[in-house]
PDB file of C-alpha atoms in Angstrom:
ATOM      1  CA  ASP A1292       3.065   2.319  24.590  1.00 69.00           C
ATOM      2  CA  VAL A1293       1.325   1.877  21.261  1.00 68.00           C
ATOM      3  CA  LYS A1294       1.257  -1.706  20.195  1.00 90.00           C
ATOM      4  CA  VAL A1295       0.625  -3.005  16.687  1.00 95.00           C
ATOM      5  CA  THR A1296       0.701  -6.768  16.361  1.00 96.00           C
ATOM      6  CA  GLN A1297       0.656  -8.954  13.275  1.00 96.00           C
ATOM      7  CA  SER A1298      -0.637 -12.495  13.365  1.00 91.00           C
ATOM      8  CA  SER A1299       2.427 -14.170  11.869  1.00 93.00           C
ATOM      9  CA  ARG A1300       6.087 -13.281  11.561  1.00 94.00           C
ATOM     10  CA  TYR A1301       6.713 -15.822   8.788  1.00 96.00           C
ATOM     11  CA  LEU A1302       4.363 -17.500   6.338  1.00 96.00           C
ATOM     12  CA  VAL A1303       4.957 -19.951   3.516  1.00 97.00           C
ATOM     13  CA  LYS A1304       2.116 -20.435   1.038  1.00 97.00           C
ATOM     14  CA  ARG A1305       1.615 -22.056  -2.334  1.00 97.00           C
ATOM     15  CA  THR A1306       0.658 -20.283  -5.544  1.00 98.00           C
ATOM     16  CA  GLY A1307      -3.103 -19.925  -5.805  1.00 97.00           C
ATOM     17  CA  GLU A1308      -3.797 -20.159  -2.064  1.00 97.00           C
ATOM     18  CA  LYS A1309      -5.908 -17.558  -0.307  1.00 97.00           C
ATOM     19  CA  VAL A1310      -3.838 -15.774   2.323  1.00 97.00           C
ATOM     20  CA  PHE A1311      -4.997 -13.723   5.297  1.00 97.00           C
ATOM     21  CA  LEU A1312      -2.682 -11.343   7.139  1.00 97.00           C
ATOM     22  CA  GLU A1313      -4.102  -9.952  10.351  1.00 97.00           C
ATOM     23  CA  CYS A1314      -3.165  -6.759  12.159  1.00 97.00           C
ATOM     24  CA  VAL A1315      -4.401  -5.520  15.530  1.00 97.00           C
ATOM     25  CA  GLN A1316      -3.696  -2.198  17.255  1.00 96.00           C
ATOM     26  CA  ASP A1317      -4.506  -1.350  20.850  1.00 95.00           C
ATOM     27  CA  MET A1318      -4.527   2.463  20.765  1.00 90.00           C
ATOM     28  CA  ASP A1319      -7.998   3.149  19.367  1.00 91.00           C
ATOM     29  CA  HIS A1320      -6.471   4.634  16.210  1.00 91.00           C
ATOM     30  CA  GLU A1321      -8.771   5.621  13.378  1.00 90.00           C
ATOM     31  CA  ASN A1322      -6.303   5.014  10.550  1.00 91.00           C
ATOM     32  CA  MET A1323      -4.713   1.707   9.609  1.00 95.00           C
ATOM     33  CA  PHE A1324      -2.385   0.899   6.726  1.00 96.00           C
ATOM     34  CA  TRP A1325      -0.890  -2.059   4.870  1.00 97.00           C
ATOM     35  CA  TYR A1326       2.494  -1.723   3.144  1.00 97.00           C
ATOM     36  CA  ARG A1327       4.766  -4.077   1.351  1.00 96.00           C
ATOM     37  CA  GLN A1328       8.518  -3.686   1.570  1.00 95.00           C
ATOM     38  CA  ASP A1329      10.906  -4.845  -1.136  1.00 92.00           C
ATOM     39  CA  PRO A1330      14.656  -4.174  -1.341  1.00 86.00           C
ATOM     40  CA  GLY A1331      15.450  -0.877  -3.024  1.00 83.00           C
ATOM     41  CA  LEU A1332      11.797   0.135  -3.242  1.00 86.00           C
ATOM     42  CA  GLY A1333      11.117   1.292   0.286  1.00 88.00           C
ATOM     43  CA  LEU A1334       7.618   0.909   1.687  1.00 92.00           C
ATOM     44  CA  ARG A1335       4.745   0.993  -0.770  1.00 93.00           C
ATOM     45  CA  LEU A1336       1.165   1.512   0.371  1.00 94.00           C
ATOM     46  CA  ILE A1337      -1.270  -1.238  -0.612  1.00 97.00           C
ATOM     47  CA  TYR A1338      -4.479  -0.134   1.143  1.00 97.00           C
ATOM     48  CA  PHE A1339      -5.498   1.999   4.053  1.00 95.00           C
ATOM     49  CA  SER A1340      -8.598   2.432   6.156  1.00 95.00           C
ATOM     50  CA  TYR A1341      -9.774   5.550   7.994  1.00 91.00           C
ATOM     51  CA  ASP A1342     -12.782   4.015   9.746  1.00 90.00           C
ATOM     52  CA  VAL A1343     -14.574   0.738  10.277  1.00 92.00           C
ATOM     53  CA  LYS A1344     -15.727  -0.708   6.957  1.00 89.00           C
ATOM     54  CA  MET A1345     -14.025   2.153   5.075  1.00 92.00           C
ATOM     55  CA  LYS A1346     -11.066   1.535   2.811  1.00 93.00           C
ATOM     56  CA  GLU A1347      -9.058   3.326   0.173  1.00 93.00           C
ATOM     57  CA  LYS A1348      -6.623   2.000  -2.410  1.00 94.00           C
ATOM     58  CA  GLY A1349      -3.007   2.878  -2.014  1.00 92.00           C
ATOM     59  CA  ASP A1350      -0.337   2.865  -4.690  1.00 91.00           C
ATOM     60  CA  ILE A1351      -0.240  -0.890  -5.426  1.00 95.00           C
ATOM     61  CA  PRO A1352      -3.658  -2.453  -4.618  1.00 96.00           C
ATOM     62  CA  GLU A1353      -3.734  -4.960  -7.485  1.00 96.00           C
ATOM     63  CA  GLY A1354      -4.014  -8.542  -6.265  1.00 96.00           C
ATOM     64  CA  TYR A1355      -4.992  -7.515  -2.742  1.00 98.00           C
ATOM     65  CA  SER A1356      -8.135  -6.746  -0.797  1.00 97.00           C
ATOM     66  CA  VAL A1357      -8.728  -5.640   2.792  1.00 97.00           C
ATOM     67  CA  SER A1358     -11.308  -5.901   5.513  1.00 97.00           C
ATOM     68  CA  ARG A1359     -11.946  -3.744   8.563  1.00 97.00           C
ATOM     69  CA  GLU A1360     -14.910  -5.030  10.548  1.00 95.00           C
ATOM     70  CA  LYS A1361     -13.682  -3.702  13.900  1.00 96.00           C
ATOM     71  CA  LYS A1362     -11.730  -0.555  14.663  1.00 96.00           C
ATOM     72  CA  GLU A1363      -8.737  -2.371  16.106  1.00 96.00           C
ATOM     73  CA  ARG A1364      -8.362  -4.981  13.351  1.00 97.00           C
ATOM     74  CA  PHE A1365      -7.312  -4.590   9.717  1.00 97.00           C
ATOM     75  CA  SER A1366      -6.873  -7.634   7.499  1.00 97.00           C
ATOM     76  CA  LEU A1367      -4.999  -7.944   4.217  1.00 98.00           C
ATOM     77  CA  ILE A1368      -6.206 -10.651   1.853  1.00 98.00           C
ATOM     78  CA  LEU A1369      -4.404 -12.185  -1.073  1.00 97.00           C
ATOM     79  CA  GLU A1370      -7.239 -13.847  -2.994  1.00 94.00           C
ATOM     80  CA  SER A1371      -4.910 -16.051  -5.041  1.00 97.00           C
ATOM     81  CA  ALA A1372      -1.297 -15.771  -3.979  1.00 97.00           C
ATOM     82  CA  SER A1373       1.359 -15.441  -6.658  1.00 97.00           C
ATOM     83  CA  THR A1374       5.131 -15.656  -6.453  1.00 97.00           C
ATOM     84  CA  ASN A1375       5.501 -11.915  -7.112  1.00 96.00           C
ATOM     85  CA  GLN A1376       3.682 -11.312  -3.846  1.00 98.00           C
ATOM     86  CA  THR A1377       6.600 -12.752  -1.910  1.00 98.00           C
ATOM     87  CA  SER A1378       7.570  -9.832   0.280  1.00 97.00           C
ATOM     88  CA  MET A1379       7.656  -8.301   3.752  1.00 96.00           C
ATOM     89  CA  TYR A1380       4.225  -6.966   4.741  1.00 98.00           C
ATOM     90  CA  LEU A1381       3.984  -4.200   7.314  1.00 97.00           C
ATOM     91  CA  CYS A1382       0.906  -2.950   9.098  1.00 97.00           C
ATOM     92  CA  ALA A1383       0.715   0.496  10.677  1.00 96.00           C
ATOM     93  CA  SER A1384      -1.794   2.607  12.551  1.00 93.00           C
ATOM     94  CA  SER A1385      -2.187   6.280  13.374  1.00 90.00           C
ATOM     95  CA  PRO A1386      -4.701   8.598  14.999  1.00 85.00           C
ATOM     96  CA  LEU A1387      -6.597  11.092  12.874  1.00 79.00           C
ATOM     97  CA  TRP A1388      -4.065  13.502  11.388  1.00 68.00           C
ATOM     98  CA  GLY A1389      -5.293  16.794  12.773  1.00 65.00           C
ATOM     99  CA  GLY A1390      -2.312  19.113  12.570  1.00 59.00           C
ATOM    100  CA  GLY A1391      -0.900  17.947  15.857  1.00 62.00           C
ATOM    101  CA  ARG A1392       2.038  15.616  16.370  1.00 68.00           C
ATOM    102  CA  GLU A1393       0.678  12.410  14.971  1.00 74.00           C
ATOM    103  CA  THR A1394       2.749   9.670  13.419  1.00 85.00           C
ATOM    104  CA  GLN A1395       2.387   6.109  12.191  1.00 90.00           C
ATOM    105  CA  TYR A1396       3.241   3.146  14.392  1.00 92.00           C
ATOM    106  CA  PHE A1397       4.345  -0.087  12.775  1.00 95.00           C
ATOM    107  CA  GLY A1398       3.953  -3.748  13.577  1.00 96.00           C
ATOM    108  CA  PRO A1399       6.904  -6.175  13.392  1.00 95.00           C
ATOM    109  CA  GLY A1400       6.057  -7.325   9.864  1.00 96.00           C
ATOM    110  CA  THR A1401       5.101 -10.606   8.214  1.00 97.00           C
ATOM    111  CA  ARG A1402       7.594 -12.153   5.838  1.00 96.00           C
ATOM    112  CA  LEU A1403       5.573 -14.029   3.219  1.00 97.00           C
ATOM    113  CA  LEU A1404       7.070 -16.566   0.848  1.00 97.00           C
ATOM    114  CA  VAL A1405       4.880 -17.811  -2.006  1.00 98.00           C
ATOM    115  CA  LEU A1406       6.136 -20.976  -3.667  1.00 97.00           C
TER     116      LEU A1406
ATOM    117  CA  GLY B 834       2.403   7.423  -6.648  1.00 55.00           C
ATOM    118  CA  GLN B 835       4.941  10.049  -5.803  1.00 59.00           C
ATOM    119  CA  GLN B 836       8.149   9.002  -4.177  1.00 71.00           C
ATOM    120  CA  LEU B 837      10.876  10.569  -2.161  1.00 88.00           C
ATOM    121  CA  ASN B 838      14.461  10.401  -3.369  1.00 93.00           C
ATOM    122  CA  GLN B 839      16.610   9.214  -0.505  1.00 95.00           C
ATOM    123  CA  SER B 840      20.393   9.086  -0.623  1.00 96.00           C
ATOM    124  CA  PRO B 841      22.723   7.442  -0.268  1.00 96.00           C
ATOM    125  CA  GLN B 842      21.269   3.986  -0.858  1.00 94.00           C
ATOM    126  CA  SER B 843      23.878   2.404   1.395  1.00 96.00           C
ATOM    127  CA  MET B 844      26.763   3.399   3.624  1.00 96.00           C
ATOM    128  CA  PHE B 845      29.668   1.440   5.071  1.00 96.00           C
ATOM    129  CA  ILE B 846      31.386   3.312   7.884  1.00 95.00           C
ATOM    130  CA  GLN B 847      33.717   2.783  10.800  1.00 96.00           C
ATOM    131  CA  GLU B 848      32.494   3.010  14.353  1.00 97.00           C
ATOM    132  CA  GLY B 849      32.850   6.567  15.597  1.00 97.00           C
ATOM    133  CA  GLU B 850      32.283   8.240  12.251  1.00 97.00           C
ATOM    134  CA  ASP B 851      29.456  10.671  11.596  1.00 97.00           C
ATOM    135  CA  VAL B 852      26.718   9.836   9.101  1.00 96.00           C
ATOM    136  CA  SER B 853      24.535  12.038   6.946  1.00 97.00           C
ATOM    137  CA  MET B 854      21.606  11.081   4.742  1.00 97.00           C
ATOM    138  CA  ASN B 855      18.914  13.122   3.029  1.00 97.00           C
ATOM    139  CA  CYS B 856      15.602  13.042   1.224  1.00 97.00           C
ATOM    140  CA  THR B 857      14.304  15.293  -1.512  1.00 96.00           C
ATOM    141  CA  SER B 858      10.936  15.599  -3.171  1.00 94.00           C
ATOM    142  CA  SER B 859       9.319  17.517  -5.995  1.00 90.00           C
ATOM    143  CA  SER B 860       6.284  18.006  -3.736  1.00 89.00           C
ATOM    144  CA  ILE B 861       5.852  20.030  -0.576  1.00 91.00           C
ATOM    145  CA  PHE B 862       5.240  18.106   2.642  1.00 91.00           C
ATOM    146  CA  ASN B 863       3.822  19.342   5.943  1.00 89.00           C
ATOM    147  CA  THR B 864       5.550  16.699   8.041  1.00 91.00           C
ATOM    148  CA  TRP B 865       8.826  14.830   7.717  1.00 93.00           C
ATOM    149  CA  LEU B 866       9.507  11.673   9.678  1.00 94.00           C
ATOM    150  CA  TRP B 867      12.625   9.568  10.042  1.00 97.00           C
ATOM    151  CA  TYR B 868      12.321   5.859  10.890  1.00 97.00           C
ATOM    152  CA  LYS B 869      14.855   3.148  11.616  1.00 97.00           C
ATOM    153  CA  GLN B 870      14.261  -0.516  10.861  1.00 97.00           C
ATOM    154  CA  ASP B 871      16.313  -3.193  12.591  1.00 95.00           C
ATOM    155  CA  PRO B 872      16.740  -6.489  10.727  1.00 88.00           C
ATOM    156  CA  GLY B 873      13.528  -8.527  10.835  1.00 86.00           C
ATOM    157  CA  GLU B 874      11.529  -5.820  12.605  1.00 91.00           C
ATOM    158  CA  GLY B 875       9.104  -3.049  11.727  1.00 94.00           C
ATOM    159  CA  PRO B 876      10.232   0.580  11.407  1.00 96.00           C
ATOM    160  CA  VAL B 877      10.465   2.614  14.594  1.00 95.00           C
ATOM    161  CA  LEU B 878      10.128   6.389  14.656  1.00 93.00           C
ATOM    162  CA  LEU B 879      13.356   8.271  15.395  1.00 95.00           C
ATOM    163  CA  ILE B 880      12.490  11.911  14.806  1.00 95.00           C
ATOM    164  CA  ALA B 881       9.398  13.811  13.666  1.00 93.00           C
ATOM    165  CA  LEU B 882       9.532  17.295  12.109  1.00 93.00           C
ATOM    166  CA  TYR B 883       6.367  19.352  11.846  1.00 90.00           C
ATOM    167  CA  LYS B 884       7.534  22.840  10.870  1.00 91.00           C
ATOM    168  CA  ALA B 885       9.623  24.165   7.974  1.00 93.00           C
ATOM    169  CA  GLY B 886      13.123  25.013   9.155  1.00 94.00           C
ATOM    170  CA  GLU B 887      12.764  22.939  12.313  1.00 94.00           C
ATOM    171  CA  LEU B 888      15.954  21.348  13.630  1.00 96.00           C
ATOM    172  CA  THR B 889      15.420  18.560  16.147  1.00 95.00           C
ATOM    173  CA  SER B 890      17.795  16.324  18.053  1.00 95.00           C
ATOM    174  CA  ASN B 891      17.308  12.959  19.715  1.00 93.00           C
ATOM    175  CA  GLY B 892      20.531  11.907  21.412  1.00 95.00           C
ATOM    176  CA  ARG B 893      23.162  11.466  18.706  1.00 97.00           C
ATOM    177  CA  LEU B 894      20.580  12.040  15.964  1.00 97.00           C
ATOM    178  CA  THR B 895      19.783  15.402  14.425  1.00 97.00           C
ATOM    179  CA  ALA B 896      17.249  16.048  11.680  1.00 97.00           C
ATOM    180  CA  GLN B 897      16.093  19.146   9.855  1.00 97.00           C
ATOM    181  CA  PHE B 898      12.952  20.043   7.939  1.00 95.00           C
ATOM    182  CA  GLY B 899      14.049  22.043   4.877  1.00 95.00           C
ATOM    183  CA  ILE B 900      12.876  25.610   4.470  1.00 94.00           C
ATOM    184  CA  THR B 901      11.395  24.825   1.055  1.00 93.00           C
ATOM    185  CA  ARG B 902       9.465  21.908   2.675  1.00 93.00           C
ATOM    186  CA  LYS B 903      10.781  19.666  -0.096  1.00 94.00           C
ATOM    187  CA  ASP B 904      13.706  18.108   1.711  1.00 96.00           C
ATOM    188  CA  SER B 905      15.034  16.819   5.001  1.00 97.00           C
ATOM    189  CA  PHE B 906      18.289  15.427   6.326  1.00 97.00           C
ATOM    190  CA  LEU B 907      19.289  13.124   9.165  1.00 98.00           C
ATOM    191  CA  ASN B 908      22.709  13.166  10.826  1.00 98.00           C
ATOM    192  CA  ILE B 909      24.064  10.538  13.205  1.00 97.00           C
ATOM    193  CA  SER B 910      27.119  11.515  15.191  1.00 97.00           C
ATOM    194  CA  ALA B 911      29.763   9.133  16.574  1.00 97.00           C
ATOM    195  CA  SER B 912      28.169   5.999  15.122  1.00 97.00           C
ATOM    196  CA  ILE B 913      28.090   2.758  17.110  1.00 96.00           C
ATOM    197  CA  PRO B 914      27.475  -0.825  15.964  1.00 95.00           C
ATOM    198  CA  SER B 915      23.814  -0.795  17.049  1.00 95.00           C
ATOM    199  CA  ASP B 916      23.143   2.009  14.544  1.00 96.00           C
ATOM    200  CA  VAL B 917      23.134  -0.712  11.879  1.00 96.00           C
ATOM    201  CA  GLY B 918      19.830  -0.935  10.036  1.00 96.00           C
ATOM    202  CA  ILE B 919      17.742   0.677   7.344  1.00 96.00           C
ATOM    203  CA  TYR B 920      16.794   4.329   7.727  1.00 97.00           C
ATOM    204  CA  PHE B 921      13.689   5.652   5.995  1.00 95.00           C
ATOM    205  CA  CYS B 922      12.471   9.159   5.482  1.00 96.00           C
ATOM    206  CA  ALA B 923       8.745   9.743   5.093  1.00 94.00           C
ATOM    207  CA  GLY B 924       6.713  12.791   4.148  1.00 92.00           C
ATOM    208  CA  GLN B 925       3.104  13.583   4.952  1.00 87.00           C
ATOM    209  CA  LEU B 926       0.882  16.040   3.138  1.00 80.00           C
ATOM    210  CA  GLY B 927      -1.386  16.912   6.035  1.00 68.00           C
ATOM    211  CA  THR B 928      -4.606  15.094   5.238  1.00 67.00           C
ATOM    212  CA  SER B 929      -6.545  13.525   8.096  1.00 59.00           C
ATOM    213  CA  TYR B 930      -5.792  10.072   6.752  1.00 72.00           C
ATOM    214  CA  GLY B 931      -2.118  10.499   7.579  1.00 77.00           C
ATOM    215  CA  LYS B 932      -0.842   8.820   4.418  1.00 85.00           C
ATOM    216  CA  LEU B 933       2.928   8.763   4.254  1.00 89.00           C
ATOM    217  CA  THR B 934       5.231   8.697   1.241  1.00 90.00           C
ATOM    218  CA  PHE B 935       8.476   6.839   1.920  1.00 92.00           C
ATOM    219  CA  GLY B 936      11.981   7.092   0.575  1.00 92.00           C
ATOM    220  CA  GLN B 937      13.758   3.996  -0.700  1.00 92.00           C
ATOM    221  CA  GLY B 938      15.804   3.652   2.466  1.00 94.00           C
ATOM    222  CA  THR B 939      19.489   3.961   3.411  1.00 96.00           C
ATOM    223  CA  ILE B 940      21.193   0.766   4.525  1.00 96.00           C
ATOM    224  CA  LEU B 941      23.772   1.579   7.184  1.00 97.00           C
ATOM    225  CA  THR B 942      26.597  -0.803   8.074  1.00 96.00           C
ATOM    226  CA  VAL B 943      28.931   0.097  10.915  1.00 96.00           C
ATOM    227  CA  HIS B 944      32.252  -1.719  11.242  1.00 93.00           C
ATOM    228  CA  PRO B 945      33.587  -1.988  14.800  1.00 88.00           C
TER     229      PRO B 945
END
């Protein structure tokens, strides 16, 4: 079974702190994604990565950065956390999308509260 | 970015009833996916549709990929309490990156 793990299920941080959210997948997937989930808005893509050290902005990258130093690990960084970044953060991974039957596999999520 | 229009936003039903939800888009997608999210967990794939017109079942769940490639529906028959959760549709354009566009979600509540 594909497994995507996230370093924390719950985090409480203060405004202005630097926050690291870690994601690890064990299926040798090329693609990795970070989403945030807010009620009524569905899942919105923050950043994604299609290879080590490669990254692309998603729909809402402002206030976030990412790092992918190893294929299995994709980190989301909040340089200076703000209260409007309180949300559920979901990591996902997928193989290269080559016209087969690929899909995205999700981790359990990190619920972040910024005070 | 583009977004899928998913409806209804929420449903309150009695156990045993059938459920139907759908997603529409102004853009064409090559893949439609339906996910379910249990409270406090990440989304889990229910059904994947890869061909226009495709009708696929998974137990009590049935989903269809619209012929125009701009819509999809999900039906749940004879609902049970564990069907409670948020259901998301997602469309994929077919690039190698596998980026998905998600609907806003349908919150399903099932009363025993």
